[in-house]
Tab-separated table of C-alpha atoms and ligand atoms in Angstrom:
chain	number	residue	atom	x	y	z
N	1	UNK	CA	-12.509	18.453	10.410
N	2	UNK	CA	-12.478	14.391	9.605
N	3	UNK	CA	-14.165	13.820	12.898
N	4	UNK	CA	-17.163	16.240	10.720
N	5	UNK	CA	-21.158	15.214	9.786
N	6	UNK	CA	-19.607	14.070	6.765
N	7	UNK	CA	-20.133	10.743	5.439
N	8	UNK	CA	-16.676	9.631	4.282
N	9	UNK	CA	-16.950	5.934	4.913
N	10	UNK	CA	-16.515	3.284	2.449
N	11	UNK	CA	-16.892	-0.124	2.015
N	12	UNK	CA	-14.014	-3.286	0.625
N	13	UNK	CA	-15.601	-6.928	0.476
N	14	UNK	CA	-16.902	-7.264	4.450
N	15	UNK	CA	-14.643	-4.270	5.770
N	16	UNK	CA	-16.230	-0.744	5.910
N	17	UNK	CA	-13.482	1.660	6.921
N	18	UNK	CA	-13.891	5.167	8.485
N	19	UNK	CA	-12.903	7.107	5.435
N	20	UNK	CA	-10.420	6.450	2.432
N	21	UNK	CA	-7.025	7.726	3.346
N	22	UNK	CA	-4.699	5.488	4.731
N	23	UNK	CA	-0.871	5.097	4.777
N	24	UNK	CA	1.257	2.992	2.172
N	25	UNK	CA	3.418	0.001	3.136
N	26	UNK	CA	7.284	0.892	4.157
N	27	UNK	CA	6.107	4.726	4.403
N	28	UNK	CA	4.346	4.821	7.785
N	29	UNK	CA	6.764	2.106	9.761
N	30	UNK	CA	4.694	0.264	11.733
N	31	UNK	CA	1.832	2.708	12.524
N	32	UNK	CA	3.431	3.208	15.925
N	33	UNK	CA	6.114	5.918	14.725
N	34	UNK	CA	4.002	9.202	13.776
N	35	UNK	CA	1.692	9.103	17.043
N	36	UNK	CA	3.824	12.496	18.408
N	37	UNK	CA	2.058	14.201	14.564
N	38	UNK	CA	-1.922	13.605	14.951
N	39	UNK	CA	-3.975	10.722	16.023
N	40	UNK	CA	-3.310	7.843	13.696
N	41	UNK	CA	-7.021	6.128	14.493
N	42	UNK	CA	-8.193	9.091	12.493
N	43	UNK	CA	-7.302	7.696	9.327
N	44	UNK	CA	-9.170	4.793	7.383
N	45	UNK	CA	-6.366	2.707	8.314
N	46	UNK	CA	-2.448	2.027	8.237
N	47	UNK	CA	-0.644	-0.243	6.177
N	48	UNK	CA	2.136	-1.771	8.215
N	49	UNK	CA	5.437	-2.129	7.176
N	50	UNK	CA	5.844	-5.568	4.842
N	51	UNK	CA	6.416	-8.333	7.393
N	52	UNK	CA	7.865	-11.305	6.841
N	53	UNK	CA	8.389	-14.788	9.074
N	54	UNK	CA	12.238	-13.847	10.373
N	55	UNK	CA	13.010	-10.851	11.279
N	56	UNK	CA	15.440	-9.139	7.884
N	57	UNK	CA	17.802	-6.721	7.640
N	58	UNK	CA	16.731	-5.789	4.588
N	59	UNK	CA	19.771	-4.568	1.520
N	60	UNK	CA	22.881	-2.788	2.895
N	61	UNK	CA	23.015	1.380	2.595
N	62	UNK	CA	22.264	3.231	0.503
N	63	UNK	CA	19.264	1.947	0.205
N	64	UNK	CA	17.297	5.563	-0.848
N	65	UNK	CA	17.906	8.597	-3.188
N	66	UNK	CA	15.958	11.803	-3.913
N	67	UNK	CA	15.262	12.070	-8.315
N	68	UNK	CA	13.592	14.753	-9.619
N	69	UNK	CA	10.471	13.498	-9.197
N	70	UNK	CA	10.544	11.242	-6.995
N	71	UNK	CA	12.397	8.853	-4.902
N	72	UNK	CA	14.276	5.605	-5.213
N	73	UNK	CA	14.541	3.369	-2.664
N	74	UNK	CA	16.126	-0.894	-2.245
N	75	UNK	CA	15.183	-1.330	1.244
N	76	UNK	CA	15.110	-5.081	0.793
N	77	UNK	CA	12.091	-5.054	3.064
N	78	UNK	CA	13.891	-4.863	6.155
N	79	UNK	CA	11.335	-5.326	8.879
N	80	UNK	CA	11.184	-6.921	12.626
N	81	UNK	CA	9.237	-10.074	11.682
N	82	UNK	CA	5.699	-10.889	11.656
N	83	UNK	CA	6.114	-12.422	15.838
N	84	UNK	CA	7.932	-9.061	17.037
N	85	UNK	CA	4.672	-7.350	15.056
N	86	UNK	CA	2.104	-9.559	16.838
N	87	UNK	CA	3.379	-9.111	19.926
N	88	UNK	CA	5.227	-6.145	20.597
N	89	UNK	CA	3.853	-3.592	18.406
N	90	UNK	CA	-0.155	-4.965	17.077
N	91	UNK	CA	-1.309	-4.637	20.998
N	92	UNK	CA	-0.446	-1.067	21.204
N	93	UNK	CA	-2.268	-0.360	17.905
N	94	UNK	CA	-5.084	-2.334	18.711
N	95	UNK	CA	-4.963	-0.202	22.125
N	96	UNK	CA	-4.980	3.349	19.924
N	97	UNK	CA	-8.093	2.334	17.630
N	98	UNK	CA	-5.603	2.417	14.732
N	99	UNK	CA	-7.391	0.406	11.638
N	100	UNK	CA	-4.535	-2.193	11.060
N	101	UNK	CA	-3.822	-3.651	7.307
N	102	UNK	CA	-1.052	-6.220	7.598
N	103	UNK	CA	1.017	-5.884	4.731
N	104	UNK	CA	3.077	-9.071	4.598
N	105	UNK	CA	6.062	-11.042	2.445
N	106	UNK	CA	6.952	-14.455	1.583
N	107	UNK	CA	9.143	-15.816	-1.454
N	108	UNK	CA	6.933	-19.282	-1.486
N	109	UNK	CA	3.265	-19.744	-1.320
N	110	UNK	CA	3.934	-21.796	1.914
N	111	UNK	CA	5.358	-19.084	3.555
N	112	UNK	CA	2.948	-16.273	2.507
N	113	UNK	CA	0.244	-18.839	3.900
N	114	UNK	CA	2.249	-19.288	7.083
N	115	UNK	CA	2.077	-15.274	7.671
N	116	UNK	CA	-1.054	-15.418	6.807
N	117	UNK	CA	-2.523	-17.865	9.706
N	118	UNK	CA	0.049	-15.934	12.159
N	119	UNK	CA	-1.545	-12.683	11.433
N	120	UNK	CA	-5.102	-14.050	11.620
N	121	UNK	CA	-4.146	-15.868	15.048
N	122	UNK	CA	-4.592	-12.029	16.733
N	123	UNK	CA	-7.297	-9.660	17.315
N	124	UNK	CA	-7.258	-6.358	15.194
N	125	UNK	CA	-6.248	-6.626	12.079
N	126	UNK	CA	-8.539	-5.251	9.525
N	127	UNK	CA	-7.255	-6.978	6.263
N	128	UNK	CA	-3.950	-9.127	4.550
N	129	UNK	CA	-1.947	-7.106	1.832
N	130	UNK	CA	0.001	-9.650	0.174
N	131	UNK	CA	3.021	-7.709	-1.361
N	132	UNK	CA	3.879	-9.599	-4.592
N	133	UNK	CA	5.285	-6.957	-6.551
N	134	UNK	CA	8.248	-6.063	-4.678
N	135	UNK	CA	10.778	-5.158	-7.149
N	136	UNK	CA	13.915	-5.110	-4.473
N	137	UNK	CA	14.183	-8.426	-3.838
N	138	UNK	CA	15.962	-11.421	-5.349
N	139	UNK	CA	13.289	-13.712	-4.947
N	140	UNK	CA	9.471	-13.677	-4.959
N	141	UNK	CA	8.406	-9.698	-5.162
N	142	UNK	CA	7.988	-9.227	-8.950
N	143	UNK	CA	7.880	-12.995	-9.834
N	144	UNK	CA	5.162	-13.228	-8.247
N	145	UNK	CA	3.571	-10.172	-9.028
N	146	UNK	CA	4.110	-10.105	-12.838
N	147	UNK	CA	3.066	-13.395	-13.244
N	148	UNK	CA	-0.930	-13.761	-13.543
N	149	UNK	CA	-0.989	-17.917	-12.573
N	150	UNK	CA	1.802	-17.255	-9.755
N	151	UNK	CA	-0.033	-13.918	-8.196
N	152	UNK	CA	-3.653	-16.289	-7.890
N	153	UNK	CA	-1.660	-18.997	-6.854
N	154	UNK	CA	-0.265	-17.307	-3.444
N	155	UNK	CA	-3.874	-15.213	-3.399
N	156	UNK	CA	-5.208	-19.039	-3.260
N	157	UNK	CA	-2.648	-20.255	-0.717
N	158	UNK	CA	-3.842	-17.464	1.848
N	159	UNK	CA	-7.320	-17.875	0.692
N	160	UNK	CA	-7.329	-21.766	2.075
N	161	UNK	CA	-5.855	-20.399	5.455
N	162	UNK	CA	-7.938	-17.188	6.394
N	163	UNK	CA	-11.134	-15.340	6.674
N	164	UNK	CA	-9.199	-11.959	6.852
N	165	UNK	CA	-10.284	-9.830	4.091
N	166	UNK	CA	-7.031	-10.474	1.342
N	167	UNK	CA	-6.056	-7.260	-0.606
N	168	UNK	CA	-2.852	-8.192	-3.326
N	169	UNK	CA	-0.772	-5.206	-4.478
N	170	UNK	CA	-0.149	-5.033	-8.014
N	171	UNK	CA	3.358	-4.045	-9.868
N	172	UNK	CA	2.917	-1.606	-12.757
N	173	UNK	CA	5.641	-4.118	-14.267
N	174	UNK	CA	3.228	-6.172	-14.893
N	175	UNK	CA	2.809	-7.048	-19.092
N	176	UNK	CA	-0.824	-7.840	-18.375
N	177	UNK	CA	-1.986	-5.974	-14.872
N	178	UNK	CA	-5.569	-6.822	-15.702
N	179	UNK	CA	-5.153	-10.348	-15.632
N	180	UNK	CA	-3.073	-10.637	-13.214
N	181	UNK	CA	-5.711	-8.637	-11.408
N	182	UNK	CA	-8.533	-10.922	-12.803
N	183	UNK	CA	-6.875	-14.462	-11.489
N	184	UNK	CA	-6.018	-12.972	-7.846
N	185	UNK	CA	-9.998	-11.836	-7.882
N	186	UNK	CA	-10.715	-15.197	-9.072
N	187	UNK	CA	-8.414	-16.938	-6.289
N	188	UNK	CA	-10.235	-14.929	-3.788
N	189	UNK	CA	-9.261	-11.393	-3.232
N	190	UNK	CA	-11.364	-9.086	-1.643
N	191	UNK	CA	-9.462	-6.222	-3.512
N	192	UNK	CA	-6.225	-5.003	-5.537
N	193	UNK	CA	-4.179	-2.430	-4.220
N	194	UNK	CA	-2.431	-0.618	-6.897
N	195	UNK	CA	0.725	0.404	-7.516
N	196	UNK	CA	3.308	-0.617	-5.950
N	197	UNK	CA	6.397	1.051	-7.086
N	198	UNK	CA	8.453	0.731	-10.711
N	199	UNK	CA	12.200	0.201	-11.238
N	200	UNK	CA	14.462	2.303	-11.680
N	201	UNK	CA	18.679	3.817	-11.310
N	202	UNK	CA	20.295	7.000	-10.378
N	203	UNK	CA	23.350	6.963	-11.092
N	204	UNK	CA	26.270	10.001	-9.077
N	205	UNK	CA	28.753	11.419	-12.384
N	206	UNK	CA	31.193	12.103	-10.329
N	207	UNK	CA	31.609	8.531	-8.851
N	208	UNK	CA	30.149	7.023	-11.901
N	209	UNK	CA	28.389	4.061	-9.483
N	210	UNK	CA	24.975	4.071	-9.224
N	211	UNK	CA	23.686	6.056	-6.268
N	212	UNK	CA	21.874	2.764	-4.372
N	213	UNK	CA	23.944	0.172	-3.548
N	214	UNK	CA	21.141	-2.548	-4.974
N	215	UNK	CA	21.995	0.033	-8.008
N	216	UNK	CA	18.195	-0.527	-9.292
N	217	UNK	CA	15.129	0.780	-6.669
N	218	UNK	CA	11.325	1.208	-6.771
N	219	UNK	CA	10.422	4.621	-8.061
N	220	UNK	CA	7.764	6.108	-5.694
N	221	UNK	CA	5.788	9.456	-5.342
N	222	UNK	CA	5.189	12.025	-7.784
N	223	UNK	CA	7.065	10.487	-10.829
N	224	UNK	CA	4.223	7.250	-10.360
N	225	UNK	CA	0.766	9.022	-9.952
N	226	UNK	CA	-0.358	9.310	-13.686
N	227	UNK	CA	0.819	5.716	-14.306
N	228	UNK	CA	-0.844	4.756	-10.815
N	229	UNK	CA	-3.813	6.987	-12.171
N	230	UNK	CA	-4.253	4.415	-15.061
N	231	UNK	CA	-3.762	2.014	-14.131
N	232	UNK	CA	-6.187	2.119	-11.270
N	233	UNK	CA	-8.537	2.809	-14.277
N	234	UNK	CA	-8.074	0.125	-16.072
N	235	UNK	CA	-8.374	-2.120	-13.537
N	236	UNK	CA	-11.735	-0.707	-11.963
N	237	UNK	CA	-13.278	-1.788	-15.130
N	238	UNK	CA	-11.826	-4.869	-15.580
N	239	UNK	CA	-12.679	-6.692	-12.136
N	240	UNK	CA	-15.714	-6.137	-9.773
N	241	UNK	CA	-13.813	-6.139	-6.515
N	242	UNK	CA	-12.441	-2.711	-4.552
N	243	UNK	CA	-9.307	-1.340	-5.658
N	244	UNK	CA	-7.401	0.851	-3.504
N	245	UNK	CA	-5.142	3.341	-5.324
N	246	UNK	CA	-1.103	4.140	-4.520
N	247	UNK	CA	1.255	6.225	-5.968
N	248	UNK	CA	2.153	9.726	-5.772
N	249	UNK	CA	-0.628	11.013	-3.576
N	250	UNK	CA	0.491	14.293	-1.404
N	251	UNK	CA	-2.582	16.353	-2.006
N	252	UNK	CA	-6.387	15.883	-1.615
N	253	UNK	CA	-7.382	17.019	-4.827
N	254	UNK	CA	-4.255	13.971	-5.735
N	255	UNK	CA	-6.940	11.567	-3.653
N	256	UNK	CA	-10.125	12.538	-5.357
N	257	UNK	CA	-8.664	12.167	-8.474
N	258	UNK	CA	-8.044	8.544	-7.893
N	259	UNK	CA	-11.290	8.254	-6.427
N	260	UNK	CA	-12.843	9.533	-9.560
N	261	UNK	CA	-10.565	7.062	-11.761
N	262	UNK	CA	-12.011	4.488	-9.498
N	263	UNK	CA	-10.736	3.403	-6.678
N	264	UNK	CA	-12.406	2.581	-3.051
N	265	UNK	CA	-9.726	3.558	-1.006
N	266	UNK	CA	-5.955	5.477	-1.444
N	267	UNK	CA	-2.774	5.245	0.511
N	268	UNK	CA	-0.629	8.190	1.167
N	269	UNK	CA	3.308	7.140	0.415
N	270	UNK	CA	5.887	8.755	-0.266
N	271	UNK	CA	4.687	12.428	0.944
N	272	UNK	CA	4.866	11.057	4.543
N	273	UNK	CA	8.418	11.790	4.782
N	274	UNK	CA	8.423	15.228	3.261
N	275	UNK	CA	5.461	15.817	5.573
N	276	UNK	CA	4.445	13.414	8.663
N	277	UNK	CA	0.864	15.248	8.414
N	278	UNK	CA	0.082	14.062	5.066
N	279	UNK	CA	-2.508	11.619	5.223
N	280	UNK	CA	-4.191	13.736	7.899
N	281	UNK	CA	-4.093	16.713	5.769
N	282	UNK	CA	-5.400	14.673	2.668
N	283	UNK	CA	-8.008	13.381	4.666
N	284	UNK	CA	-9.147	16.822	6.474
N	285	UNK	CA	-9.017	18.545	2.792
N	286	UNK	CA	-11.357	15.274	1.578
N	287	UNK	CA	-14.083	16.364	4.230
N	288	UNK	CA	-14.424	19.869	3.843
N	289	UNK	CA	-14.553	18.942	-0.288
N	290	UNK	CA	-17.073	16.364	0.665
N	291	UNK	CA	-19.236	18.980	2.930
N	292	UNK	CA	-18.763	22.012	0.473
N	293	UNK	CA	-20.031	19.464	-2.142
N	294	UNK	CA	-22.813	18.299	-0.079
N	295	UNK	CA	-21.798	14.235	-0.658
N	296	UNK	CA	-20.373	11.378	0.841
N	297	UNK	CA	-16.694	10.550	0.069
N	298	UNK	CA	-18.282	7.060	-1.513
N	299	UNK	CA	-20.250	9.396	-4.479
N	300	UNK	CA	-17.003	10.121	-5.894
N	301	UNK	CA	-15.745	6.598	-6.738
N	302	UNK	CA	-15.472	5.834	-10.491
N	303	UNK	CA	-17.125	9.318	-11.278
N	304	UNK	CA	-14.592	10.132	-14.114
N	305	UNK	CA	-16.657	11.981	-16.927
N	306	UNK	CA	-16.679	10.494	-20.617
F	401	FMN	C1	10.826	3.385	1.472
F	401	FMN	C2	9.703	2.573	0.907
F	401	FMN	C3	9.452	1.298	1.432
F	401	FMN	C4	8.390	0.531	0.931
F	401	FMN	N1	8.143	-0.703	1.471
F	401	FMN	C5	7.068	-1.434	1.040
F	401	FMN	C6	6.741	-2.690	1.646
F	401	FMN	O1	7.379	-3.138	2.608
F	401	FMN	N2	5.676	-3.380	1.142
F	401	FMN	C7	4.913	-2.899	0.098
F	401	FMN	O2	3.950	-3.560	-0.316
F	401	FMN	N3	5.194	-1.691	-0.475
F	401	FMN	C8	6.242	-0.958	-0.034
F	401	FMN	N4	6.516	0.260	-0.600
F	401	FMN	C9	5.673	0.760	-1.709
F	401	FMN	C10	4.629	1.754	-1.192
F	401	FMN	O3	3.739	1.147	-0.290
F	401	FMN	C11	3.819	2.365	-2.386
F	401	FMN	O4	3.182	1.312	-3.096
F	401	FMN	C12	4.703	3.128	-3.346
F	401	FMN	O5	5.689	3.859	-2.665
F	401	FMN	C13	3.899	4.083	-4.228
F	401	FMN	O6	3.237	5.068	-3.464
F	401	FMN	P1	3.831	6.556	-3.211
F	401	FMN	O7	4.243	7.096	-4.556
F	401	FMN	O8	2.719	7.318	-2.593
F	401	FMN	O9	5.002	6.390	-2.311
F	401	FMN	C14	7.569	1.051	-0.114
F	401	FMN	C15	7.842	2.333	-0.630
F	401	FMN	C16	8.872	3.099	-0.121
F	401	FMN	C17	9.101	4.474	-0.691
C-alpha cells in the first residue's frame, strides 16, 4: 500500500523524505533489529539509537516499567558508540536503502561537535538529531535542552562542523520550548523534533522502592501525545523551520493528527515494542487516507481548523 500512486513525500530544509513515518530514537535499536517484520527502507526514515563517542553501558536494571499509560524507562543511553555505528552497522543500512537519521549524545559542545564530524565523515546519513533533552542522564540531556542559550549553543557547535541537515529534539521540560526552539533555529537548525520524553516515578507498594533503579524515567507513549500534540502546535507557529512530531503515536489517525497540528514529519516510539509493525502500519493506513482523500500526505500539514 505505501509503495501506492500516492504522493506522501515531504520536504525538511534540503532533505525530501519518502513519506512521514519514521521510527523514534532508543525505540527502533539501530534500524538493523526489525528487518525479520517488513522492509525498513519503506519508511521515511529511522532514527538510530542515541550514539555517543565511547561505547556506554547505559544505567544498571531496571531500567523500564509498564504505567497505565505509558512507559517509564532510565536507559542511560546505553549504546555501542558512534565508531561501532559507522562501521559495523551504517554499511548494512546504507546497503538496505534504509533513510538513516543519526541521533547522537554529548555532555559538552566539543563532544556533540566531535560526533558530529564522525557521522558526516560517512556516506548515508540523511540528517543529525542532536538529543539535548535527555532526562536520564546526570549530565548534559536536560541542561542542555531546557536551557534556550545552551540548546543554540551546541546547535552552533555542530553547525560550524557539518553540512548534514541538524534536527534538535526538544524536552517538554522546557519553561520556554518556543525559545528554546527559536535560538536552535537561529543557530542553524534545519528542524525541531518534538518531544522527547517527560519525567517521571513508579513506585512497587509492596517494596516501597521505586520500580527503576534511576527511580525517576522518561514517560513515553500514550500518556505524552496530547502534551506532544501541543506542543508541536505551538512551536509550528512560532519558528519557520520543519518540526517533526514524537510522542504517543501507535495509530494513523494518531499521525495525521500531528500532521494537522503541524508537523512535517512523525516518529513512531513507544508502540514499536507492543507491535514491531507499527510504523509500517501507520504508514500503510496514511496512504490509503491520503488516496481515499484524493491528496498528498504534504496537504495535511498545519491544516488544524480554527
Ligand atoms: C526505551 C527508550 C529509549 C529512548 N532512547 C532515546 C535516545 O537514545 N535518544 C533520544 O533522543 N530519544 C530517546 N527516546 C525518546 C524517544 O525517541 C521519543 O522521543 C519518546 O519515547 C516519545 O515518543 P513515544 O511516546 O512515541 O515513545 C527513548 C525512548 C524510549 C522509550
Amino acid at each position: 500500500m505505501s509503495g501506492s500512486l500516492v504522493d506522501l513525500a515531504v520536504t525538511i530544509g534540503d532533505v525530501t523524505l519518502k513519506n512521514p513515518i519514521l521510527t523514534a530514537s532508543g525505540t527502533f535499536g539501530y534500524g538493523l533489529e526489525y528487518d525479520d517484520f517488513f522492509d525498513t527502507a519503506e519508511l521515511g526514515g529511522i532514527c538510530t539509537k542515541g550514539l555517543s563517542l565511547l561505547p556506554r553501558a547505559g544505567n544498571p536494571p531496571d531500567r523500564i516499567c509498564e504505567t497505565a499509560s505509558g512507559m517509564l524507562n532510565a536507559i542511560g543511553l546505553a549504546n555501542v558508540g558512534v565508531e561501532a555505528f559507522c562501521t559495523e552497522k551504517l554499511p548494512k543500512l546504507r546497503a538496505r536503502g534504509v533513510t538513516v537519521v543519526a541521533n547522537i549524545f554529548a555532555t559538552t559542545e566539543e563532544d556533540f561537535a566531535a560526533l558530529a564530524i564522525r557521522v558526516s565523515a560517512e556516506a548515508g546519513v540523511a540528517a543529525l538529531e542532536l538529543n539535548v533533552s535527555c532526562p536520564n542522564v546526570d549530565k548534559g540531556g536536560l541542561l542542555f535542552g531546557c536551557d534556550a542559550i545552551a540548546a543554540a549553543r551546541v546547535t552552533a557547535a555542530v553547525r560550524a562542523v557539518t553540512t548534514l541537515p541538524i534536527w534538535v529534539k526538544m524536552s517538554p521540560e522546557a519553561g520556554d520550548l518556543k525559545g528554546v526552539g527559536l535560538a536552535c533555529q537561529e543557530a542553524g537548525a534545519d528542524a525541531l523534533t518534538a518531544i522527547n520524553t517527560i519525567r517521571g516515578l513508579s513506585i512497587d507498594v509492596r517494596t516501597k522502592t521505586a520500580r527503576l533503579a534511576n527511580r525517576t524515567g522518561g514517560l513515553s507513549g500514550p500518556a505524552l501525545k496530547p502534551l506532544a500534540l501541543r506542543m508541536v502546535w505551538e512551536l509550528a507557529r512560532a519558528v519557520t523551520i520543519p518540526i517533526i512530531g514524537i510522542g504517543g503515536i501507535a495509530t494513523t489517525d494518531d499521525a495525521i493528527e500531528f500532521l494537522l497540528a503541524g508537523a512535517t514529519a512523525v516518529q513512531v516510539g513507544t508502540a514499536s515494542f507492543a507491535d514491531p509493525t507499527a510504523s509500517k502500519r501507520v504508514l500503510d493506513g496514511l496512504a490509503a487516507y491520503c488516496a481515499a482523500e484524493k491528496i498528498a500526505a504534504r496537504d495535511l500539514i498545519g491544516k488544524l481548523r480554527a
